[in-house]
Amino acid sequence: MQRKKHFVFAGLLSLGAVTFLGGCSTILLFDPKGPIGESERYVIIAAMVLMAIVVIPVFVMAFWFPLKYRASNTASTYMPKWSYSAKIDFFMWAVPIAIVTVLAILAWTRTHSLDPYKPIQSAEKPIIIEAVSLDWKWLFIYPEQNIAVVNQITFPVNVPLSFKITSDTVMTSFFIPQLGSQIYAMGGMQTKLHLLADKPGTYAGQNNQISGRGFADMHFKANAVSREEFQSWVEKIRQSKEKLDLDRYEKLAKPSDGYHPVTYFSAVEPGLFVYIMRKFDPNWSEHMGHMSRGSVPTPARTGVSGEN
């Protein structure tokens, strides 16, 4: 009877593990489509395995001890004067120290190798995307292509993406789970993120920071396509009659009512991203890039060019 109970417990534990692991494919973090996401999945799984070394024995012993040392079990050893075991003491200290040490090394090395500000090594020139968090939508500016899109980004497979991220509202969080690395968007501050998709597809992007009543509608699609499809997409946007000048931007920046549809802009106000930054800090400059204080004209003094 006792052995049967042990088999039932082991079966339930195995069933739970299989059920949990079987559902991992539906969790976006466990289905990465790029090197950053793949590395982060490794860190998550490694941490879970290391923690399971402690957690699983605890659950096993929580069931095993009452069964083995219950009063009705006359076969168990009775040791009323037992008070110390060197072996138990050793494992109680050695195992946690070993796990914490391995976790610390893993966290230290991976934190530096997965630094979101660190460019991805590639022979391909990265595509620069300026992401602006608004209420409650995302604006994406492609400065080199002189186009902008609301709630959608498209980019070639196996080409690095260099994001410059800020907010023209409260703090939000930019995240494409299958590509990796969540990072905050804050007014008057520029954060950076480097990603790459190594498989074509459409991936969900979202704001993970609650930012008001329209938070649930603040999501977008990230499309990884071939080079030819990306160029066709750019040309399609350049045919749009909408242009993102300052007046149009101020209207766009107003709070949305529900999900804001994907919108294309065939031209963008020069220096718009800098203008948004300087709304919060008039002296802001991108110290790490080619721009310096005063080197970019104030957008209010410029106009959108019709040239694409």
PDB file of C-alpha atoms in Angstrom:
ATOM      1  CA  MET A   1       0.000   0.000   0.000  1.00  0.00           C
ATOM      2  CA  GLN A   2       2.807   2.394   0.923  1.00  0.00           C
ATOM      3  CA  ARG A   3       4.687   1.661  -2.317  1.00  0.00           C
ATOM      4  CA  LYS A   4       1.510   2.278  -4.293  1.00  0.00           C
ATOM      5  CA  LYS A   5       1.182   5.738  -2.725  1.00  0.00           C
ATOM      6  CA  HIS A   6       4.764   6.516  -3.698  1.00  0.00           C
ATOM      7  CA  PHE A   7       4.073   5.520  -7.287  1.00  0.00           C
ATOM      8  CA  VAL A   8       0.927   7.671  -7.375  1.00  0.00           C
ATOM      9  CA  PHE A   9       2.861  10.678  -6.057  1.00  0.00           C
ATOM     10  CA  ALA A  10       5.696  10.173  -8.549  1.00  0.00           C
ATOM     11  CA  GLY A  11       3.166   9.855 -11.365  1.00  0.00           C
ATOM     12  CA  LEU A  12       1.393  13.076 -10.425  1.00  0.00           C
ATOM     13  CA  LEU A  13       4.725  14.923 -10.182  1.00  0.00           C
ATOM     14  CA  SER A  14       5.788  13.665 -13.612  1.00  0.00           C
ATOM     15  CA  LEU A  15       2.405  14.563 -15.112  1.00  0.00           C
ATOM     16  CA  GLY A  16       2.682  18.086 -13.727  1.00  0.00           C
ATOM     17  CA  ALA A  17       6.177  18.522 -15.153  1.00  0.00           C
ATOM     18  CA  VAL A  18       5.139  17.245 -18.590  1.00  0.00           C
ATOM     19  CA  THR A  19       2.069  19.510 -18.593  1.00  0.00           C
ATOM     20  CA  PHE A  20       4.123  22.575 -17.661  1.00  0.00           C
ATOM     21  CA  LEU A  21       6.898  21.903 -20.157  1.00  0.00           C
ATOM     22  CA  GLY A  22       4.396  21.016 -22.872  1.00  0.00           C
ATOM     23  CA  GLY A  23       2.854  24.456 -22.547  1.00  0.00           C
ATOM     24  CA  CYS A  24       6.177  26.256 -22.953  1.00  0.00           C
ATOM     25  CA  SER A  25       5.769  26.393 -26.736  1.00  0.00           C
ATOM     26  CA  THR A  26       2.730  28.668 -26.263  1.00  0.00           C
ATOM     27  CA  ILE A  27       4.670  31.067 -24.025  1.00  0.00           C
ATOM     28  CA  LEU A  28       6.305  33.670 -26.266  1.00  0.00           C
ATOM     29  CA  LEU A  29       9.445  33.861 -24.122  1.00  0.00           C
ATOM     30  CA  PHE A  30      10.029  30.147 -24.756  1.00  0.00           C
ATOM     31  CA  ASP A  31       9.616  30.519 -28.519  1.00  0.00           C
ATOM     32  CA  PRO A  32      12.381  32.984 -29.465  1.00  0.00           C
ATOM     33  CA  LYS A  33      13.003  34.078 -33.047  1.00  0.00           C
ATOM     34  CA  GLY A  34      16.350  35.789 -32.636  1.00  0.00           C
ATOM     35  CA  PRO A  35      19.728  35.458 -30.891  1.00  0.00           C
ATOM     36  CA  ILE A  36      18.845  37.812 -28.034  1.00  0.00           C
ATOM     37  CA  GLY A  37      15.610  35.992 -27.276  1.00  0.00           C
ATOM     38  CA  GLU A  38      17.392  32.633 -27.542  1.00  0.00           C
ATOM     39  CA  SER A  39      20.046  33.690 -25.032  1.00  0.00           C
ATOM     40  CA  GLU A  40      17.430  35.002 -22.634  1.00  0.00           C
ATOM     41  CA  ARG A  41      15.476  31.747 -22.869  1.00  0.00           C
ATOM     42  CA  TYR A  42      18.653  29.892 -21.912  1.00  0.00           C
ATOM     43  CA  VAL A  43      19.070  32.106 -18.829  1.00  0.00           C
ATOM     44  CA  ILE A  44      15.434  31.572 -17.778  1.00  0.00           C
ATOM     45  CA  ILE A  45      15.595  27.785 -18.198  1.00  0.00           C
ATOM     46  CA  ALA A  46      19.013  27.533 -16.504  1.00  0.00           C
ATOM     47  CA  ALA A  47      17.738  29.550 -13.523  1.00  0.00           C
ATOM     48  CA  MET A  48      14.598  27.407 -13.298  1.00  0.00           C
ATOM     49  CA  VAL A  49      16.626  24.181 -13.341  1.00  0.00           C
ATOM     50  CA  LEU A  50      18.987  25.449 -10.647  1.00  0.00           C
ATOM     51  CA  MET A  51      16.102  26.539  -8.444  1.00  0.00           C
ATOM     52  CA  ALA A  52      14.332  23.221  -9.047  1.00  0.00           C
ATOM     53  CA  ILE A  53      17.327  21.482  -7.435  1.00  0.00           C
ATOM     54  CA  VAL A  54      16.142  23.019  -4.168  1.00  0.00           C
ATOM     55  CA  VAL A  55      12.386  23.199  -4.734  1.00  0.00           C
ATOM     56  CA  ILE A  56      11.705  19.660  -5.969  1.00  0.00           C
ATOM     57  CA  PRO A  57      13.438  17.870  -3.032  1.00  0.00           C
ATOM     58  CA  VAL A  58      11.509  20.092  -0.613  1.00  0.00           C
ATOM     59  CA  PHE A  59       8.166  19.011  -2.095  1.00  0.00           C
ATOM     60  CA  VAL A  60       9.274  15.371  -2.208  1.00  0.00           C
ATOM     61  CA  MET A  61      10.352  15.425   1.443  1.00  0.00           C
ATOM     62  CA  ALA A  62       7.144  17.228   2.449  1.00  0.00           C
ATOM     63  CA  PHE A  63       5.240  14.102   1.384  1.00  0.00           C
ATOM     64  CA  TRP A  64       7.896  11.493   2.157  1.00  0.00           C
ATOM     65  CA  PHE A  65       8.689  12.491   5.776  1.00  0.00           C
ATOM     66  CA  PRO A  66       5.097  12.249   7.098  1.00  0.00           C
ATOM     67  CA  LEU A  67       4.699   8.888   5.369  1.00  0.00           C
ATOM     68  CA  LYS A  68       7.979   7.446   6.639  1.00  0.00           C
ATOM     69  CA  TYR A  69       7.970   8.828  10.173  1.00  0.00           C
ATOM     70  CA  ARG A  70       4.279   8.651  11.003  1.00  0.00           C
ATOM     71  CA  ALA A  71       3.421   7.094  14.360  1.00  0.00           C
ATOM     72  CA  SER A  72       1.740   4.092  12.761  1.00  0.00           C
ATOM     73  CA  ASN A  73       4.881   3.124  10.814  1.00  0.00           C
ATOM     74  CA  THR A  74       6.554   0.709  13.229  1.00  0.00           C
ATOM     75  CA  ALA A  75       9.267  -0.094  10.663  1.00  0.00           C
ATOM     76  CA  SER A  76      10.791   3.404  10.868  1.00  0.00           C
ATOM     77  CA  THR A  77      13.795   4.014  13.110  1.00  0.00           C
ATOM     78  CA  TYR A  78      13.004   5.695  16.413  1.00  0.00           C
ATOM     79  CA  MET A  79      15.781   8.098  17.511  1.00  0.00           C
ATOM     80  CA  PRO A  80      14.453  10.417  20.245  1.00  0.00           C
ATOM     81  CA  LYS A  81      17.941  11.672  21.228  1.00  0.00           C
ATOM     82  CA  TRP A  82      19.123  12.454  17.680  1.00  0.00           C
ATOM     83  CA  SER A  83      20.247  16.088  17.371  1.00  0.00           C
ATOM     84  CA  TYR A  84      22.921  16.475  14.673  1.00  0.00           C
ATOM     85  CA  SER A  85      24.119  15.057  11.347  1.00  0.00           C
ATOM     86  CA  ALA A  86      27.314  16.271   9.694  1.00  0.00           C
ATOM     87  CA  LYS A  87      26.076  15.046   6.302  1.00  0.00           C
ATOM     88  CA  ILE A  88      22.804  16.947   6.553  1.00  0.00           C
ATOM     89  CA  ASP A  89      24.611  20.047   7.765  1.00  0.00           C
ATOM     90  CA  PHE A  90      27.042  19.831   4.833  1.00  0.00           C
ATOM     91  CA  PHE A  91      24.306  19.548   2.202  1.00  0.00           C
ATOM     92  CA  MET A  92      22.209  22.269   3.821  1.00  0.00           C
ATOM     93  CA  TRP A  93      25.100  24.711   3.317  1.00  0.00           C
ATOM     94  CA  ALA A  94      26.951  23.341   0.290  1.00  0.00           C
ATOM     95  CA  VAL A  95      24.003  23.002  -2.092  1.00  0.00           C
ATOM     96  CA  PRO A  96      22.594  26.554  -1.611  1.00  0.00           C
ATOM     97  CA  ILE A  97      26.088  28.074  -1.786  1.00  0.00           C
ATOM     98  CA  ALA A  98      26.813  26.187  -5.015  1.00  0.00           C
ATOM     99  CA  ILE A  99      23.485  27.214  -6.561  1.00  0.00           C
ATOM    100  CA  VAL A 100      23.823  30.880  -5.572  1.00  0.00           C
ATOM    101  CA  THR A 101      27.393  30.913  -6.915  1.00  0.00           C
ATOM    102  CA  VAL A 102      26.365  29.461 -10.270  1.00  0.00           C
ATOM    103  CA  LEU A 103      23.381  31.839 -10.493  1.00  0.00           C
ATOM    104  CA  ALA A 104      25.623  34.804  -9.671  1.00  0.00           C
ATOM    105  CA  ILE A 105      28.128  33.861 -12.377  1.00  0.00           C
ATOM    106  CA  LEU A 106      25.309  33.274 -14.874  1.00  0.00           C
ATOM    107  CA  ALA A 107      23.658  36.595 -14.039  1.00  0.00           C
ATOM    108  CA  TRP A 108      26.930  38.534 -14.195  1.00  0.00           C
ATOM    109  CA  THR A 109      28.156  37.133 -17.515  1.00  0.00           C
ATOM    110  CA  ARG A 110      24.774  37.191 -19.264  1.00  0.00           C
ATOM    111  CA  THR A 111      23.896  40.666 -17.995  1.00  0.00           C
ATOM    112  CA  HIS A 112      26.998  42.050 -19.695  1.00  0.00           C
ATOM    113  CA  SER A 113      26.717  39.961 -22.871  1.00  0.00           C
ATOM    114  CA  LEU A 114      23.006  40.856 -23.231  1.00  0.00           C
ATOM    115  CA  ASP A 115      23.440  44.571 -22.521  1.00  0.00           C
ATOM    116  CA  PRO A 116      20.602  46.179 -24.568  1.00  0.00           C
ATOM    117  CA  TYR A 117      22.896  49.088 -25.449  1.00  0.00           C
ATOM    118  CA  LYS A 118      25.470  46.716 -26.963  1.00  0.00           C
ATOM    119  CA  PRO A 119      25.253  46.575 -30.794  1.00  0.00           C
ATOM    120  CA  ILE A 120      24.816  43.171 -32.402  1.00  0.00           C
ATOM    121  CA  GLN A 121      27.878  42.110 -34.350  1.00  0.00           C
ATOM    122  CA  SER A 122      26.929  41.722 -38.001  1.00  0.00           C
ATOM    123  CA  ALA A 123      28.232  42.429 -41.470  1.00  0.00           C
ATOM    124  CA  GLU A 124      24.860  44.060 -42.197  1.00  0.00           C
ATOM    125  CA  LYS A 125      24.261  47.736 -41.496  1.00  0.00           C
ATOM    126  CA  PRO A 126      21.642  48.072 -38.736  1.00  0.00           C
ATOM    127  CA  ILE A 127      18.270  49.652 -39.396  1.00  0.00           C
ATOM    128  CA  ILE A 128      17.654  52.612 -37.093  1.00  0.00           C
ATOM    129  CA  ILE A 129      14.154  52.925 -35.639  1.00  0.00           C
ATOM    130  CA  GLU A 130      13.120  55.754 -33.332  1.00  0.00           C
ATOM    131  CA  ALA A 131      10.282  54.503 -31.102  1.00  0.00           C
ATOM    132  CA  VAL A 132       8.063  57.012 -29.311  1.00  0.00           C
ATOM    133  CA  SER A 133       5.524  55.976 -26.698  1.00  0.00           C
ATOM    134  CA  LEU A 134       2.268  57.933 -26.885  1.00  0.00           C
ATOM    135  CA  ASP A 135      -1.186  57.677 -25.260  1.00  0.00           C
ATOM    136  CA  TRP A 136      -1.946  54.850 -26.141  1.00  0.00           C
ATOM    137  CA  LYS A 137      -0.006  53.893 -29.227  1.00  0.00           C
ATOM    138  CA  TRP A 138       3.515  53.520 -30.558  1.00  0.00           C
ATOM    139  CA  LEU A 139       5.052  55.807 -33.166  1.00  0.00           C
ATOM    140  CA  PHE A 140       7.984  54.386 -35.120  1.00  0.00           C
ATOM    141  CA  ILE A 141      10.197  56.721 -37.138  1.00  0.00           C
ATOM    142  CA  TYR A 142      12.657  55.417 -39.740  1.00  0.00           C
ATOM    143  CA  PRO A 143      15.008  58.410 -40.046  1.00  0.00           C
ATOM    144  CA  GLU A 144      17.116  56.954 -42.865  1.00  0.00           C
ATOM    145  CA  GLN A 145      14.048  56.155 -44.950  1.00  0.00           C
ATOM    146  CA  ASN A 146      12.238  59.360 -43.858  1.00  0.00           C
ATOM    147  CA  ILE A 147       9.021  57.495 -43.079  1.00  0.00           C
ATOM    148  CA  ALA A 148       6.974  56.815 -39.953  1.00  0.00           C
ATOM    149  CA  VAL A 149       4.389  54.232 -38.911  1.00  0.00           C
ATOM    150  CA  VAL A 150       1.944  53.927 -36.020  1.00  0.00           C
ATOM    151  CA  ASN A 151       1.622  50.528 -34.301  1.00  0.00           C
ATOM    152  CA  GLN A 152       3.710  48.556 -36.780  1.00  0.00           C
ATOM    153  CA  ILE A 153       7.350  47.922 -37.612  1.00  0.00           C
ATOM    154  CA  THR A 154       8.750  45.965 -40.540  1.00  0.00           C
ATOM    155  CA  PHE A 155      12.365  44.974 -41.043  1.00  0.00           C
ATOM    156  CA  PRO A 156      14.495  42.448 -42.951  1.00  0.00           C
ATOM    157  CA  VAL A 157      15.429  39.082 -41.452  1.00  0.00           C
ATOM    158  CA  ASN A 158      19.027  38.747 -40.194  1.00  0.00           C
ATOM    159  CA  VAL A 159      19.564  42.522 -40.173  1.00  0.00           C
ATOM    160  CA  PRO A 160      20.275  44.179 -36.788  1.00  0.00           C
ATOM    161  CA  LEU A 161      17.771  46.679 -35.441  1.00  0.00           C
ATOM    162  CA  SER A 162      18.983  49.717 -33.528  1.00  0.00           C
ATOM    163  CA  PHE A 163      16.141  51.225 -31.483  1.00  0.00           C
ATOM    164  CA  LYS A 164      16.185  54.663 -29.895  1.00  0.00           C
ATOM    165  CA  ILE A 165      13.280  54.768 -27.459  1.00  0.00           C
ATOM    166  CA  THR A 166      11.563  57.571 -25.588  1.00  0.00           C
ATOM    167  CA  SER A 167       8.128  58.598 -24.332  1.00  0.00           C
ATOM    168  CA  ASP A 168       5.989  61.673 -24.894  1.00  0.00           C
ATOM    169  CA  THR A 169       3.789  60.641 -21.995  1.00  0.00           C
ATOM    170  CA  VAL A 170       4.225  58.632 -18.775  1.00  0.00           C
ATOM    171  CA  MET A 171       6.789  55.852 -18.416  1.00  0.00           C
ATOM    172  CA  THR A 172       6.018  52.774 -20.506  1.00  0.00           C
ATOM    173  CA  SER A 173       7.853  49.585 -21.433  1.00  0.00           C
ATOM    174  CA  PHE A 174       8.858  48.479 -24.954  1.00  0.00           C
ATOM    175  CA  PHE A 175       8.895  44.717 -25.404  1.00  0.00           C
ATOM    176  CA  ILE A 176       8.863  42.211 -28.282  1.00  0.00           C
ATOM    177  CA  PRO A 177       8.960  38.943 -26.284  1.00  0.00           C
ATOM    178  CA  GLN A 178      10.114  36.643 -29.105  1.00  0.00           C
ATOM    179  CA  LEU A 179      13.024  38.944 -29.977  1.00  0.00           C
ATOM    180  CA  GLY A 180      13.931  39.722 -26.364  1.00  0.00           C
ATOM    181  CA  SER A 181      14.964  42.490 -23.958  1.00  0.00           C
ATOM    182  CA  GLN A 182      12.238  44.599 -22.392  1.00  0.00           C
ATOM    183  CA  ILE A 183      13.312  48.209 -21.842  1.00  0.00           C
ATOM    184  CA  TYR A 184      11.615  51.303 -20.468  1.00  0.00           C
ATOM    185  CA  ALA A 185      10.556  54.406 -22.404  1.00  0.00           C
ATOM    186  CA  MET A 186      10.696  57.617 -20.347  1.00  0.00           C
ATOM    187  CA  GLY A 187       9.959  61.240 -21.147  1.00  0.00           C
ATOM    188  CA  GLY A 188      13.094  63.323 -21.694  1.00  0.00           C
ATOM    189  CA  MET A 189      15.297  60.219 -21.701  1.00  0.00           C
ATOM    190  CA  GLN A 190      16.534  58.042 -24.551  1.00  0.00           C
ATOM    191  CA  THR A 191      17.007  54.340 -23.990  1.00  0.00           C
ATOM    192  CA  LYS A 192      18.520  52.036 -26.572  1.00  0.00           C
ATOM    193  CA  LEU A 193      17.868  48.493 -27.668  1.00  0.00           C
ATOM    194  CA  HIS A 194      19.486  46.209 -30.239  1.00  0.00           C
ATOM    195  CA  LEU A 195      17.574  43.232 -31.609  1.00  0.00           C
ATOM    196  CA  LEU A 196      17.663  40.836 -34.532  1.00  0.00           C
ATOM    197  CA  ALA A 197      15.159  38.384 -36.018  1.00  0.00           C
ATOM    198  CA  ASP A 198      16.663  35.283 -37.615  1.00  0.00           C
ATOM    199  CA  LYS A 199      13.330  33.863 -38.797  1.00  0.00           C
ATOM    200  CA  PRO A 200      10.592  35.528 -40.871  1.00  0.00           C
ATOM    201  CA  GLY A 201       7.250  36.039 -39.200  1.00  0.00           C
ATOM    202  CA  THR A 202       4.941  38.430 -37.389  1.00  0.00           C
ATOM    203  CA  TYR A 203       5.714  38.951 -33.719  1.00  0.00           C
ATOM    204  CA  ALA A 204       3.695  40.652 -30.997  1.00  0.00           C
ATOM    205  CA  GLY A 205       5.004  43.879 -29.503  1.00  0.00           C
ATOM    206  CA  GLN A 206       3.556  45.483 -26.400  1.00  0.00           C
ATOM    207  CA  ASN A 207       3.771  47.926 -23.540  1.00  0.00           C
ATOM    208  CA  ASN A 208       4.285  46.001 -20.301  1.00  0.00           C
ATOM    209  CA  GLN A 209       3.959  49.034 -18.028  1.00  0.00           C
ATOM    210  CA  ILE A 210       0.442  50.026 -16.994  1.00  0.00           C
ATOM    211  CA  SER A 211       0.057  53.560 -18.330  1.00  0.00           C
ATOM    212  CA  GLY A 212      -3.596  54.513 -18.078  1.00  0.00           C
ATOM    213  CA  ARG A 213      -7.025  53.515 -19.341  1.00  0.00           C
ATOM    214  CA  GLY A 214      -5.815  52.730 -22.879  1.00  0.00           C
ATOM    215  CA  PHE A 215      -2.968  50.483 -21.726  1.00  0.00           C
ATOM    216  CA  ALA A 216      -4.638  47.277 -22.977  1.00  0.00           C
ATOM    217  CA  ASP A 217      -4.774  48.647 -26.539  1.00  0.00           C
ATOM    218  CA  MET A 218      -1.121  49.691 -26.638  1.00  0.00           C
ATOM    219  CA  HIS A 219       0.315  46.897 -28.753  1.00  0.00           C
ATOM    220  CA  PHE A 220       1.848  46.560 -32.212  1.00  0.00           C
ATOM    221  CA  LYS A 221       3.045  44.058 -34.800  1.00  0.00           C
ATOM    222  CA  ALA A 222       6.692  43.447 -35.675  1.00  0.00           C
ATOM    223  CA  ASN A 223       7.079  41.948 -39.162  1.00  0.00           C
ATOM    224  CA  ALA A 224      10.329  40.192 -40.099  1.00  0.00           C
ATOM    225  CA  VAL A 225      10.425  39.874 -43.887  1.00  0.00           C
ATOM    226  CA  SER A 226      12.841  39.418 -46.782  1.00  0.00           C
ATOM    227  CA  ARG A 227      14.902  42.342 -48.098  1.00  0.00           C
ATOM    228  CA  GLU A 228      12.687  42.611 -51.157  1.00  0.00           C
ATOM    229  CA  GLU A 229       9.524  42.668 -49.058  1.00  0.00           C
ATOM    230  CA  PHE A 230      11.000  45.312 -46.767  1.00  0.00           C
ATOM    231  CA  GLN A 231      11.868  47.553 -49.703  1.00  0.00           C
ATOM    232  CA  SER A 232       8.382  47.094 -51.143  1.00  0.00           C
ATOM    233  CA  TRP A 233       6.914  48.005 -47.756  1.00  0.00           C
ATOM    234  CA  VAL A 234       8.997  51.201 -47.645  1.00  0.00           C
ATOM    235  CA  GLU A 235       7.884  52.140 -51.154  1.00  0.00           C
ATOM    236  CA  LYS A 236       4.258  51.489 -50.180  1.00  0.00           C
ATOM    237  CA  ILE A 237       4.550  53.887 -47.241  1.00  0.00           C
ATOM    238  CA  ARG A 238       6.131  56.521 -49.473  1.00  0.00           C
ATOM    239  CA  GLN A 239       2.927  56.530 -51.502  1.00  0.00           C
ATOM    240  CA  SER A 240       0.898  57.624 -48.474  1.00  0.00           C
ATOM    241  CA  LYS A 241      -0.641  61.075 -48.645  1.00  0.00           C
ATOM    242  CA  GLU A 242      -0.108  61.581 -44.907  1.00  0.00           C
ATOM    243  CA  LYS A 243       2.961  63.506 -43.764  1.00  0.00           C
ATOM    244  CA  LEU A 244       4.062  63.772 -40.157  1.00  0.00           C
ATOM    245  CA  ASP A 245       4.660  67.483 -39.584  1.00  0.00           C
ATOM    246  CA  LEU A 246       4.399  69.102 -36.161  1.00  0.00           C
ATOM    247  CA  ASP A 247       0.687  69.859 -36.428  1.00  0.00           C
ATOM    248  CA  ARG A 248      -0.094  66.271 -37.413  1.00  0.00           C
ATOM    249  CA  TYR A 249       2.143  64.981 -34.648  1.00  0.00           C
ATOM    250  CA  GLU A 250       0.392  67.055 -31.976  1.00  0.00           C
ATOM    251  CA  LYS A 251      -2.930  65.571 -33.089  1.00  0.00           C
ATOM    252  CA  LEU A 252      -1.450  62.077 -33.100  1.00  0.00           C
ATOM    253  CA  ALA A 253      -0.031  62.535 -29.595  1.00  0.00           C
ATOM    254  CA  LYS A 254      -3.479  63.089 -28.103  1.00  0.00           C
ATOM    255  CA  PRO A 255      -4.922  60.094 -26.176  1.00  0.00           C
ATOM    256  CA  SER A 256      -6.464  57.427 -28.398  1.00  0.00           C
ATOM    257  CA  ASP A 257      -9.915  55.983 -27.911  1.00  0.00           C
ATOM    258  CA  GLY A 258      -9.332  52.243 -28.271  1.00  0.00           C
ATOM    259  CA  TYR A 259      -6.693  50.650 -30.483  1.00  0.00           C
ATOM    260  CA  HIS A 260      -5.201  53.145 -32.934  1.00  0.00           C
ATOM    261  CA  PRO A 261      -5.131  51.698 -36.460  1.00  0.00           C
ATOM    262  CA  VAL A 262      -1.841  51.294 -38.309  1.00  0.00           C
ATOM    263  CA  THR A 263      -1.065  54.608 -40.006  1.00  0.00           C
ATOM    264  CA  TYR A 264       1.618  55.369 -42.611  1.00  0.00           C
ATOM    265  CA  PHE A 265       3.446  58.685 -43.042  1.00  0.00           C
ATOM    266  CA  SER A 266       5.418  59.242 -46.250  1.00  0.00           C
ATOM    267  CA  ALA A 267       7.576  62.018 -44.758  1.00  0.00           C
ATOM    268  CA  VAL A 268       8.625  63.081 -41.272  1.00  0.00           C
ATOM    269  CA  GLU A 269       9.430  66.452 -39.745  1.00  0.00           C
ATOM    270  CA  PRO A 270      13.251  66.700 -39.629  1.00  0.00           C
ATOM    271  CA  GLY A 271      14.513  66.280 -36.067  1.00  0.00           C
ATOM    272  CA  LEU A 272      11.107  65.188 -34.727  1.00  0.00           C
ATOM    273  CA  PHE A 273      12.604  62.707 -32.278  1.00  0.00           C
ATOM    274  CA  VAL A 274      14.926  65.395 -30.898  1.00  0.00           C
ATOM    275  CA  TYR A 275      11.997  67.802 -30.665  1.00  0.00           C
ATOM    276  CA  ILE A 276      10.095  65.262 -28.539  1.00  0.00           C
ATOM    277  CA  MET A 277      13.113  64.842 -26.271  1.00  0.00           C
ATOM    278  CA  ARG A 278      13.589  68.571 -25.875  1.00  0.00           C
ATOM    279  CA  LYS A 279       9.984  69.063 -24.801  1.00  0.00           C
ATOM    280  CA  PHE A 280      11.161  67.682 -21.457  1.00  0.00           C
ATOM    281  CA  ASP A 281      14.782  68.899 -21.524  1.00  0.00           C
ATOM    282  CA  PRO A 282      15.547  71.857 -23.833  1.00  0.00           C
ATOM    283  CA  ASN A 283      19.280  71.147 -23.543  1.00  0.00           C
ATOM    284  CA  TRP A 284      19.062  67.451 -24.348  1.00  0.00           C
ATOM    285  CA  SER A 285      21.662  66.016 -26.722  1.00  0.00           C
ATOM    286  CA  GLU A 286      22.624  62.531 -27.809  1.00  0.00           C
ATOM    287  CA  HIS A 287      26.071  62.366 -26.245  1.00  0.00           C
ATOM    288  CA  MET A 288      26.821  58.914 -27.574  1.00  0.00           C
ATOM    289  CA  GLY A 289      25.970  59.652 -31.193  1.00  0.00           C
ATOM    290  CA  HIS A 290      26.890  62.107 -33.929  1.00  0.00           C
ATOM    291  CA  MET A 291      24.539  64.799 -32.627  1.00  0.00           C
ATOM    292  CA  SER A 292      25.695  67.390 -30.146  1.00  0.00           C
ATOM    293  CA  ARG A 293      23.869  70.166 -28.357  1.00  0.00           C
ATOM    294  CA  GLY A 294      22.410  72.581 -30.873  1.00  0.00           C
ATOM    295  CA  SER A 295      23.477  70.528 -33.917  1.00  0.00           C
ATOM    296  CA  VAL A 296      19.925  69.505 -34.837  1.00  0.00           C
ATOM    297  CA  PRO A 297      17.566  72.314 -35.871  1.00  0.00           C
ATOM    298  CA  THR A 298      14.546  72.862 -33.681  1.00  0.00           C
ATOM    299  CA  PRO A 299      11.640  71.179 -35.527  1.00  0.00           C
ATOM    300  CA  ALA A 300       9.445  74.237 -35.071  1.00  0.00           C
ATOM    301  CA  ARG A 301      11.796  76.079 -37.449  1.00  0.00           C
ATOM    302  CA  THR A 302      11.761  73.416 -40.134  1.00  0.00           C
ATOM    303  CA  GLY A 303       9.218  71.876 -42.447  1.00  0.00           C
ATOM    304  CA  VAL A 304       8.472  68.416 -43.738  1.00  0.00           C
ATOM    305  CA  SER A 305      10.083  67.822 -47.059  1.00  0.00           C
ATOM    306  CA  GLY A 306       8.034  66.162 -49.730  1.00  0.00           C
ATOM    307  CA  GLU A 307      11.120  64.411 -51.041  1.00  0.00           C
ATOM    308  CA  ASN A 308      11.434  60.732 -50.205  1.00  0.00           C
TER     309      ASN A 308
END
